[in-house]
XYZ file of C-alpha atoms in Angstrom:
717
model
C 79.555 45.398 70.924
C 76.634 45.778 68.509
C 75.270 49.139 67.546
C 72.064 50.104 69.349
C 69.140 49.613 66.968
C 66.744 52.047 68.602
C 67.264 55.189 70.661
C 65.079 58.122 71.725
C 66.260 61.631 70.745
C 64.984 64.986 72.003
C 65.323 67.517 69.177
C 63.701 70.619 67.705
C 63.129 68.995 64.298
C 63.247 65.661 62.497
C 66.374 66.781 60.623
C 68.134 67.621 63.869
C 67.034 64.287 65.412
C 68.396 62.425 62.365
C 71.797 64.117 62.595
C 72.082 63.567 66.367
C 71.037 59.903 66.150
C 73.452 59.214 63.271
C 76.317 60.629 65.355
C 75.409 58.675 68.489
C 74.702 55.363 66.676
C 77.702 55.623 64.384
C 75.791 55.167 61.139
C 74.781 57.238 58.138
C 71.498 59.181 58.172
C 70.161 57.067 55.264
C 70.320 53.980 57.527
C 67.872 55.443 60.067
C 64.116 55.398 60.382
C 62.910 58.492 62.329
C 59.423 58.547 63.919
C 57.860 61.395 65.956
C 56.484 59.853 69.163
C 55.873 62.986 71.254
C 56.511 66.707 71.444
C 60.139 67.116 70.446
C 60.690 63.347 70.983
C 61.778 61.067 68.148
C 62.279 57.314 67.961
C 65.338 56.586 65.832
C 65.731 53.018 64.547
C 68.372 51.338 62.407
C 66.913 50.122 59.134
C 67.544 46.541 58.140
C 69.093 46.127 54.726
C 66.949 43.035 54.211
C 63.758 44.644 55.476
C 63.585 42.268 58.486
C 62.745 44.335 61.564
C 64.573 43.347 64.797
C 64.084 44.763 68.319
C 66.715 44.500 71.093
C 65.578 45.240 74.666
C 67.152 48.160 76.531
C 69.072 45.801 78.867
C 70.134 43.794 75.784
C 68.952 40.579 77.442
C 66.371 39.834 74.706
C 66.122 40.111 70.903
C 62.877 39.699 68.909
C 61.760 39.671 65.270
C 59.049 42.309 64.767
C 58.354 41.776 61.087
C 59.575 39.824 58.066
C 58.577 41.168 54.611
C 57.180 38.811 51.957
C 60.237 39.531 49.840
C 63.736 40.679 50.762
C 64.705 44.287 49.978
C 68.107 43.129 48.744
C 67.203 40.241 46.384
C 63.441 40.438 45.969
C 63.173 36.719 46.891
C 61.025 35.270 49.716
C 63.016 35.177 52.998
C 64.216 31.935 54.609
C 65.924 30.748 57.782
C 69.407 31.838 56.685
C 68.110 35.322 55.926
C 66.770 35.625 59.480
C 70.144 34.530 60.870
C 71.914 37.118 58.649
C 69.562 39.868 59.847
C 70.258 38.950 63.500
C 73.997 39.058 62.810
C 73.676 42.476 61.180
C 71.846 43.682 64.294
C 74.705 42.424 66.502
C 72.812 39.518 68.071
C 75.534 36.905 68.645
C 74.620 35.160 71.924
C 71.648 33.025 73.073
C 70.016 32.682 69.665
C 67.072 30.199 69.707
C 67.751 28.193 66.554
C 64.357 26.477 66.718
C 62.530 29.792 66.772
C 64.660 31.092 63.898
C 63.909 27.970 61.864
C 60.163 28.227 62.519
C 60.128 31.921 61.532
C 61.995 31.159 58.335
C 59.529 28.501 57.384
C 56.551 30.764 58.162
C 58.003 33.591 56.083
C 58.801 31.284 53.204
C 55.289 29.793 53.264
C 54.028 33.185 52.151
C 52.844 36.537 53.323
C 55.783 37.300 55.672
C 55.557 37.634 59.488
C 54.029 40.598 61.299
C 53.962 39.587 64.996
C 56.715 39.909 67.686
C 58.673 36.677 68.172
C 61.564 36.405 70.680
C 64.522 34.667 69.043
C 67.467 35.287 71.508
C 67.929 35.364 75.297
C 70.927 36.719 77.267
C 72.441 35.022 80.344
C 71.825 36.971 83.568
C 74.746 37.193 86.070
C 74.613 35.095 89.224
C 74.181 36.527 92.688
C 77.156 35.722 94.978
C 77.974 36.457 98.619
C 80.983 38.576 99.779
C 82.581 38.725 96.395
C 82.653 34.939 96.194
C 86.229 34.614 97.490
C 87.469 31.086 98.087
C 90.428 31.117 100.519
C 92.943 28.382 99.659
C 95.471 28.785 102.539
C 95.280 28.697 106.333
C 96.631 30.989 109.039
C 100.438 30.724 109.536
C 100.834 28.723 106.341
C 104.283 29.118 104.780
C 104.117 29.943 101.090
C 106.573 30.712 98.321
C 106.385 33.534 95.851
C 103.564 32.949 93.322
C 101.472 30.690 95.587
C 97.712 31.136 94.984
C 96.150 32.315 98.223
C 92.532 32.723 97.115
C 90.234 32.572 94.109
C 87.615 35.211 93.417
C 84.641 33.160 92.238
C 82.716 36.366 91.671
C 84.741 36.833 88.527
C 84.708 33.246 87.351
C 83.062 32.575 83.965
C 80.290 30.455 85.449
C 79.102 33.402 87.578
C 79.276 36.054 84.870
C 76.349 37.034 82.623
C 76.227 37.736 78.869
C 73.925 39.972 76.801
C 72.519 38.946 73.400
C 75.172 41.260 71.883
C 77.956 39.299 73.647
C 78.812 41.769 76.427
C 80.042 40.155 79.697
C 78.197 41.153 82.886
C 79.906 40.776 86.312
C 78.201 38.761 89.063
C 75.902 40.609 91.456
C 77.652 40.797 94.866
C 75.443 40.551 97.934
C 76.448 40.965 101.608
C 79.747 42.743 100.898
C 80.517 42.682 104.649
C 81.846 39.150 104.170
C 84.543 40.437 101.781
C 88.114 39.537 102.791
C 90.709 42.308 102.366
C 94.043 41.216 100.955
C 96.823 43.667 101.890
C 100.600 43.259 102.269
C 102.433 41.303 99.589
C 99.279 40.017 97.833
C 98.764 40.727 94.129
C 96.141 39.889 91.508
C 96.640 37.389 88.722
C 94.506 36.195 85.795
C 92.603 39.487 85.583
C 91.847 39.411 89.287
C 90.500 35.873 89.436
C 93.497 34.637 91.482
C 95.211 36.341 94.438
C 98.838 35.272 94.837
C 101.785 35.959 97.166
C 104.352 38.315 95.654
C 107.052 37.146 98.082
C 107.910 34.013 100.039
C 106.656 34.196 103.581
C 103.963 33.277 106.093
C 100.217 33.830 105.630
C 98.609 35.773 108.466
C 94.804 35.897 108.800
C 93.535 38.509 111.228
C 89.769 38.990 111.134
C 88.794 39.840 107.559
C 92.382 40.745 106.565
C 94.802 38.434 104.808
C 98.450 39.344 104.361
C 101.820 37.752 103.797
C 104.651 38.380 106.236
C 107.911 38.041 104.255
C 110.431 35.572 105.599
C 113.188 37.769 104.183
C 112.603 41.345 103.092
C 115.144 43.781 101.729
C 114.481 47.437 102.504
C 113.682 49.769 99.627
C 117.077 51.479 99.933
C 118.895 48.126 99.960
C 120.465 48.925 103.319
C 118.871 46.232 105.447
C 117.703 42.625 105.195
C 115.048 41.729 107.767
C 114.023 38.237 108.850
C 110.519 37.431 110.147
C 109.951 33.975 111.684
C 106.493 32.893 112.859
C 105.634 29.656 114.649
C 104.307 26.927 112.308
C 100.630 26.333 111.683
C 99.053 23.363 113.462
C 100.292 20.193 111.814
C 103.253 21.917 110.112
C 106.888 21.763 111.145
C 109.260 24.587 112.106
C 111.201 26.143 109.243
C 114.809 24.963 109.092
C 118.065 26.880 108.694
C 118.721 25.546 105.146
C 115.261 26.727 104.134
C 115.966 30.190 105.553
C 119.241 30.224 103.644
C 117.315 29.412 100.460
C 114.964 32.341 101.092
C 117.952 34.618 101.777
C 119.456 33.522 98.473
C 116.100 34.101 96.763
C 116.320 37.747 97.860
C 120.042 37.833 96.866
C 121.162 38.753 100.406
C 124.910 38.160 100.377
C 126.720 41.140 101.892
C 127.301 41.616 105.635
C 124.951 38.732 106.483
C 125.069 37.784 110.173
C 124.226 34.086 110.276
C 124.569 34.024 114.050
C 121.581 36.331 114.336
C 119.674 34.079 111.915
C 120.396 30.994 114.017
C 119.539 32.748 117.276
C 116.208 33.952 115.859
C 115.258 30.448 114.718
C 116.175 29.018 118.101
C 114.193 31.648 120.002
C 111.001 31.142 117.945
C 111.385 27.348 118.190
C 111.707 27.427 121.979
C 109.214 30.204 122.835
C 106.603 29.714 120.145
C 106.485 33.485 119.782
C 106.961 35.358 116.515
C 110.080 37.412 115.812
C 109.349 40.000 113.137
C 111.678 42.353 111.280
C 114.952 41.081 112.777
C 117.845 42.777 110.963
C 120.250 40.083 109.773
C 122.302 42.154 107.308
C 123.288 45.813 107.096
C 124.791 47.445 104.058
C 126.976 50.536 103.851
C 124.959 53.685 103.138
C 126.156 55.977 100.351
C 127.494 59.349 101.397
C 126.343 62.220 99.215
C 128.937 64.691 98.067
C 129.130 68.257 99.278
C 127.855 70.951 96.934
C 130.238 73.646 95.921
C 129.611 76.986 97.583
C 130.598 80.610 97.372
C 132.014 82.230 100.481
C 131.441 85.953 100.159
C 133.733 88.253 102.077
C 131.268 91.078 101.483
C 127.608 91.347 102.360
C 125.713 91.019 99.065
C 122.247 90.715 100.577
C 119.873 93.635 100.118
C 118.051 94.178 103.384
C 114.500 95.293 104.042
C 115.838 97.779 106.555
C 118.050 98.243 109.610
C 116.810 97.196 113.029
C 117.463 99.946 115.569
C 118.219 99.587 119.273
C 114.576 100.193 120.204
C 113.426 97.355 117.921
C 112.029 99.592 115.195
C 113.103 99.274 111.546
C 114.723 102.047 109.533
C 113.535 101.116 106.039
C 115.908 103.626 104.467
C 118.992 101.554 105.300
C 118.889 98.664 102.822
C 122.528 97.973 101.945
C 121.739 98.685 98.290
C 125.358 99.415 97.317
C 128.239 97.143 98.331
C 131.481 99.156 98.434
C 134.958 97.660 98.244
C 138.554 98.828 98.165
C 141.180 97.925 95.584
C 142.882 94.681 96.600
C 139.956 93.552 98.740
C 138.978 89.888 98.431
C 135.368 89.555 97.334
C 134.466 85.885 97.221
C 136.041 82.459 97.359
C 134.722 79.416 95.516
C 134.792 76.133 97.418
C 134.773 73.271 94.868
C 132.208 70.457 95.183
C 133.175 67.188 96.836
C 132.346 63.827 95.197
C 130.015 61.360 96.868
C 131.116 57.994 98.295
C 129.172 54.957 96.959
C 127.559 52.570 99.417
C 127.031 48.813 99.407
C 123.650 47.068 99.398
C 122.981 43.849 101.327
C 122.576 42.220 97.917
C 126.224 43.038 97.191
C 125.519 45.729 94.645
C 126.915 49.247 94.811
C 124.619 52.069 95.883
C 125.306 55.260 93.918
C 125.988 58.476 95.783
C 125.116 61.951 94.603
C 128.145 64.037 93.696
C 128.220 67.628 94.861
C 126.926 70.246 92.432
C 129.350 72.874 91.229
C 128.789 76.632 91.469
C 129.801 79.146 88.864
C 131.059 82.701 89.320
C 133.168 84.541 86.759
C 135.247 87.707 87.168
C 133.890 90.740 85.345
C 135.166 94.279 84.955
C 137.820 95.349 87.454
C 137.850 91.945 89.170
C 140.761 89.493 88.998
C 141.100 85.797 89.732
C 143.940 85.034 92.138
C 146.562 82.362 91.589
C 144.644 79.884 93.725
C 142.017 79.820 90.965
C 139.218 80.204 93.499
C 139.334 83.739 94.917
C 138.121 86.931 93.202
C 139.656 90.266 94.184
C 138.788 93.887 93.390
C 141.239 95.800 91.211
C 139.799 99.249 91.978
C 137.780 101.074 94.597
C 134.134 100.881 93.633
C 130.758 99.196 93.939
C 130.166 95.470 93.579
C 127.746 94.419 90.834
C 126.576 90.795 90.524
C 124.726 89.931 87.300
C 124.201 86.437 85.852
C 127.081 84.831 87.805
C 129.477 87.610 86.784
C 130.993 89.692 89.591
C 132.219 93.179 88.670
C 133.421 96.294 90.446
C 132.255 99.569 88.927
C 133.480 103.070 89.732
C 130.117 104.436 88.567
C 126.810 103.494 90.209
C 123.642 104.621 88.422
C 120.111 104.895 89.810
C 117.485 104.904 87.047
C 114.917 106.728 89.130
C 114.563 108.437 92.504
C 116.422 107.832 95.727
C 113.519 106.734 97.922
C 112.234 103.623 99.700
C 112.830 101.573 96.548
C 116.568 102.167 96.793
C 117.103 103.181 100.402
C 119.995 105.434 101.346
C 122.960 105.166 98.983
C 126.641 105.102 99.906
C 128.888 104.707 96.871
C 132.632 104.084 96.800
C 132.961 105.822 93.440
C 130.823 108.084 91.247
C 127.081 108.188 91.982
C 124.646 109.219 89.253
C 120.935 109.641 90.063
C 118.594 110.114 87.104
C 115.692 111.141 89.316
C 115.276 113.081 92.556
C 116.808 112.529 95.981
C 113.655 112.489 98.099
C 113.223 114.025 101.555
C 114.845 112.225 104.518
C 117.036 110.070 102.248
C 120.797 110.220 101.749
C 123.061 109.884 98.713
C 126.788 109.706 99.438
C 129.794 109.047 97.224
C 133.566 108.997 97.710
C 133.849 110.633 94.295
C 131.450 112.818 92.272
C 127.677 112.914 92.736
C 125.434 113.752 89.785
C 121.692 114.316 90.303
C 119.817 114.846 87.062
C 116.626 115.601 88.961
C 116.494 117.682 92.108
C 117.340 117.372 95.801
C 114.631 117.708 98.433
C 115.173 117.729 102.213
C 117.867 115.097 101.798
C 121.557 114.647 102.550
C 123.885 114.594 99.565
C 127.584 114.163 100.325
C 130.535 113.860 97.983
C 134.272 113.342 98.275
C 134.629 115.438 95.110
C 132.115 117.603 93.206
C 128.308 117.605 93.255
C 126.242 118.568 90.210
C 122.460 118.976 90.622
C 120.758 119.633 87.299
C 117.302 120.311 88.682
C 118.247 122.347 91.717
C 117.840 122.098 95.493
C 114.462 122.552 97.158
C 114.399 122.230 100.951
C 112.071 123.296 103.729
C 114.691 125.248 105.658
C 114.386 127.044 109.014
C 111.119 128.738 109.896
C 112.856 132.012 110.652
C 114.916 132.030 107.468
C 114.474 135.228 105.498
C 111.750 137.804 105.976
C 113.788 140.096 108.248
C 113.827 143.694 107.138
C 116.964 145.756 107.248
C 117.830 147.075 110.692
C 120.463 149.212 112.336
C 124.170 148.505 112.205
C 124.322 147.434 115.841
C 121.394 145.065 115.394
C 123.024 143.684 112.262
C 126.202 142.834 114.147
C 124.323 140.990 116.870
C 122.220 139.099 114.339
C 125.209 138.004 112.305
C 126.906 136.625 115.410
C 123.712 134.865 116.497
C 123.111 133.342 113.048
C 126.693 132.022 112.912
C 126.013 130.095 116.102
C 122.777 128.781 114.663
C 124.394 127.493 111.489
C 126.165 124.614 113.159
C 122.983 123.595 114.983
C 121.193 123.651 111.627
C 123.751 121.323 110.074
C 123.042 118.755 112.794
C 119.289 119.182 113.159
C 118.292 119.883 109.560
C 117.661 116.752 107.527
C 118.624 118.532 104.311
C 122.304 119.144 103.617
C 124.461 119.207 100.494
C 128.176 118.990 101.249
C 131.176 118.382 98.996
C 134.922 118.106 99.360
C 135.058 119.749 95.953
C 132.554 122.183 94.402
C 128.750 122.210 94.262
C 126.856 123.116 91.060
C 123.064 123.627 91.108
C 120.489 125.230 88.811
C 118.839 126.900 91.818
C 118.579 126.545 95.569
C 115.691 127.278 97.938
C 115.988 127.035 101.736
C 119.082 124.928 101.103
C 122.081 124.216 103.284
C 125.158 123.804 101.096
C 128.782 123.350 102.186
C 131.738 123.075 99.803
C 135.461 122.809 100.450
C 135.909 124.564 97.109
C 133.288 126.660 95.238
C 129.495 126.866 95.093
C 127.954 127.663 91.701
C 124.278 128.693 91.463
C 122.942 129.117 87.933
C 119.737 131.091 88.576
C 119.030 132.043 92.173
C 119.566 131.043 95.780
C 116.581 131.919 97.990
C 116.861 131.896 101.823
C 119.830 129.525 101.717
C 122.787 128.842 103.969
C 125.768 128.645 101.597
C 129.267 128.007 102.937
C 132.326 127.658 100.704
C 136.031 127.574 101.415
C 136.471 128.842 97.874
C 133.983 131.185 96.198
C 130.199 131.455 95.988
C 129.298 132.225 92.374
C 125.907 133.183 90.883
C 126.837 134.782 87.593
C 124.681 132.809 85.123
C 121.020 133.334 84.305
C 119.365 135.493 86.926
C 122.348 134.998 89.241
C 120.485 136.173 92.358
C 121.184 135.522 96.033
C 118.173 136.551 98.107
C 117.873 136.103 101.858
C 119.682 133.632 104.034
C 123.383 133.550 104.744
C 126.412 133.253 102.469
C 129.936 132.564 103.710
C 132.942 132.263 101.425
C 136.660 132.336 102.049
C 137.749 133.489 98.601
C 134.931 135.808 97.601
C 131.354 136.123 96.334
C 130.312 137.029 92.790
C 126.622 137.498 91.909
C 124.394 139.385 89.489
C 121.873 140.335 92.177
C 122.243 140.522 95.941
C 119.133 140.925 98.106
C 115.709 141.994 96.832
C 113.423 144.982 96.503
C 111.474 143.724 99.543
C 114.536 144.309 101.718
C 114.833 140.679 102.759
C 117.784 140.348 105.097
C 120.737 138.775 103.317
C 124.019 138.172 105.198
C 127.276 137.855 103.276
C 130.425 136.925 105.175
C 133.952 136.794 103.827
C 135.889 134.649 106.266
C 137.327 131.191 106.717
C 135.198 128.400 108.007
C 134.429 128.984 111.714
C 135.691 125.470 112.332
C 139.151 126.641 111.243
C 139.093 129.427 113.810
C 138.152 126.880 116.448
C 141.058 124.776 115.249
C 143.363 127.768 115.732
C 142.151 128.103 119.290
C 142.681 124.400 119.918
C 146.128 124.530 118.319
C 147.154 127.365 120.603
C 145.882 125.500 123.673
C 147.704 122.304 122.704
C 150.868 124.256 121.901
C 150.807 125.890 125.351
C 150.338 122.540 127.112
C 153.171 120.944 125.130
C 155.432 123.923 125.829
C 154.780 123.522 129.557
C 155.690 119.820 129.409
C 158.853 120.547 127.414
C 159.934 123.168 129.984
C 159.538 120.653 132.801
C 161.779 118.159 131.016
C 164.315 120.896 130.186
C 164.528 121.752 133.887
C 165.179 118.104 134.698
C 167.957 118.066 132.101
C 169.538 121.234 133.559
C 169.359 119.733 137.036
C 171.310 116.717 135.792
C 168.557 114.283 136.612
C 168.796 112.607 133.198
C 172.629 112.224 133.056
C 174.789 109.139 133.710
C 172.001 106.755 132.811
C 174.479 103.820 132.940
C 174.822 104.223 136.715
C 171.125 104.058 137.586
C 168.898 101.022 138.160
C 167.251 99.292 135.219
C 163.825 100.479 136.352
C 164.907 104.129 136.486
C 166.786 103.719 133.244
C 163.578 102.479 131.568
C 161.708 105.516 132.937
C 164.377 107.882 131.579
C 164.196 106.265 128.116
C 160.405 106.632 128.082
C 160.686 110.281 129.163
C 163.168 111.103 126.419
C 160.935 109.402 123.876
C 158.016 111.436 125.180
C 160.144 114.606 124.851
C 160.888 113.868 121.196
C 157.217 113.245 120.566
C 156.324 116.611 122.105
C 158.851 118.430 119.921
C 157.455 116.730 116.800
C 153.908 117.593 117.851
C 154.927 121.224 118.286
C 156.316 121.303 114.763
C 153.102 119.756 113.394
C 150.945 122.256 115.298
C 152.953 125.189 114.000
C 152.718 123.865 110.439
C 148.947 123.467 110.681
C 148.624 126.907 112.278
C 150.634 128.490 109.498
C 148.372 126.874 106.877
C 145.210 128.177 108.552
C 146.714 131.645 109.035
C 147.569 131.733 105.344
C 143.944 130.921 104.542
C 142.802 133.656 106.923
C 145.087 136.206 105.283
C 143.843 135.220 101.808
C 140.265 135.626 102.930
C 141.045 139.199 104.008
C 141.781 140.021 100.369
C 138.611 138.419 99.073
C 135.842 140.584 97.607
C 132.066 140.677 97.218
C 131.292 141.559 93.603
C 127.816 142.439 92.341
C 127.464 142.615 88.534
C 124.023 144.102 88.879
C 121.865 145.462 91.697
C 122.527 145.192 95.427
C 119.464 145.998 97.532
C 118.968 147.414 101.012
C 118.755 144.669 103.645
C 122.134 143.230 102.664
C 124.709 142.997 105.484
C 128.358 142.423 104.634
C 131.092 141.295 107.027
C 134.723 141.135 105.911
C 137.579 140.718 108.392
C 135.217 141.387 111.321
C 134.096 144.665 109.778
C 130.405 145.289 109.083
C 128.776 147.052 106.173
C 125.059 147.720 105.874
C 123.556 148.487 102.469
C 121.112 151.352 103.009
C 120.136 152.066 99.456
C 120.017 150.344 96.133
C 123.245 150.333 94.111
C 124.480 148.786 90.897
C 127.744 147.251 89.723
C 129.790 147.545 92.887
C 132.602 145.628 94.515
C 133.156 145.477 98.283
C 136.426 144.669 100.048
C 138.296 145.332 103.294
C 140.810 148.126 103.152
C 143.802 147.483 105.376
C 144.678 151.178 105.208
C 141.252 152.373 106.317
C 140.476 149.222 108.349
C 136.955 149.217 107.002
C 134.871 147.875 104.126
C 134.874 150.133 101.086
C 133.069 149.858 97.794
C 134.380 150.497 94.308
C 132.676 150.364 90.884
C 132.860 147.168 88.863
C 134.672 147.914 85.642
C 133.998 144.678 83.707
C 131.584 141.749 83.686
C 132.111 138.333 85.235
C 134.610 135.862 83.877
C 133.328 132.778 82.075
C 132.261 129.983 84.360
C 134.818 127.148 84.447
C 133.709 123.843 82.970
C 132.345 121.634 85.726
C 133.491 118.021 85.884
């Protein structure tokens, strides 16, 4: 296409118009003639190298000579006919040139003085107007055609209907009355740049209204699984298609596998007799491929982290999220099921249809996990928590929480050591079969351990409303209050959300309104304020401030503190005794022992009466009853021995607790009530460095001076 010779540019200056026009026209600025024709409007024209001025109309359907100089700018000679032709060529005028006009202009210019009037020297060819796209249909309804047959010709795109500009650009015909356009749909494709419309498959032409399509005689489905036959009655004047012709079309589509020729024959016969079309008759079916089965992992443990636990009433407890998966040593964790290969199919063309093989899954054993001999099953080597990271399954005996125990983690239950770097928030729980370490603090939460608990930041709970604040009272009142508070303790342990309990010892920097139970010792570094502390070993507060103020302290093996009570006289109860649950066990043991003794006496009487002798002479039914009774008797005797052993253990603990002491390495304040071996002692006035214990000789609590300071605290695990 020729470059445009003249364009209009809107610009702020002539320089800007020159640059913009040069870019748009694809020429250098020196080749342009710029003329201001209005405010901010410039006419930009391409200069002729010969000096001959040429104008091309905006629709490029006309070219005219505007001026011819007396002498050429290139040679200085008078212009002639060839120079005019060269100027037209430079301007891109290549079509419809009027040679007579060019010749006349050349002669005029050569005669002298040049030419200075507008003379048209080239005309374009306008496109023709055609109806409905100018489609010429070349086939009739129900005409049988083979692949490649020309069905129609689009005259709208034929050369004789197209137009041409003076610069040589083709112009499409002008379509009028597009409602007469015929739509070509199924199995019709364009050829020769859209001039011809041809069948892309052998079949029968169907004309329905303004739609033309080809119904394939034989069509193979996209998946190669079916070959379908479509037979239509012949067009008027044509004959019925024959079986050999159908066989040729089947061969054209390469249908060779599982072809049912009986169906083909029956279809031909039916159409021939009824004159009705039979479309899409399946004459061959292939074998579909069977995809393989993907490998999978069968987990024997629940590895899904839940949003929460649905309760019986339909509500959700969002604290129960199954964050930690606990396992035992020897427990199977997961089994890998290998992938299964796919089974190829067969297409109706005889070719094989590929099947997708199953995808494999990968899972490798990590720390403390072993692969069994079957090569597929992973098993835990130790008790611990399951950790799955990047297809590696491990079992760890330490589970770490890099933050708080809250709704982000849910309640935690660890089959090993649990370490929390943050705080255990109110209403949440942190449990471990082994040690629990909390580097933050514990709020109104439940912390339970099968070993020791260490709380670096201390325990801060809400506690009971009536905890603390009671001033010292009389000895009789003190006795009643101690008994009442003992009964309340167990209710607190059930009702209070906050509880720290360990099978080993508990270590905390401080404790406020806390409930703490330990099968061994309780160590408080600074102070315990209004707490309920219960230890089957000792309660120790001998570091830092070492104060126990308010609340209730029970220990089986003794209490050692630097300060007991406060100047305000806050009631503080200290009890040296075994766990009340052990005393209840003693009562239950005695009751069970009495019942067993009664049963044993009954059997002994039966033995003395001779009812269990000569068992060979009695009936099988009675013999079976005697055998069961004797077995029951042996079981009772063994149970009695077990009860006596358990009773002896508890009694030993009771006797040890009688020797335990309350030691204060500093000040003990009024408001402190001591109870050792059911004996009461009320502190009426402030004292310093005293030890309290039960005297078997005097059968009362006596106090003696403390002669040396506390022993060094043992190293906590």
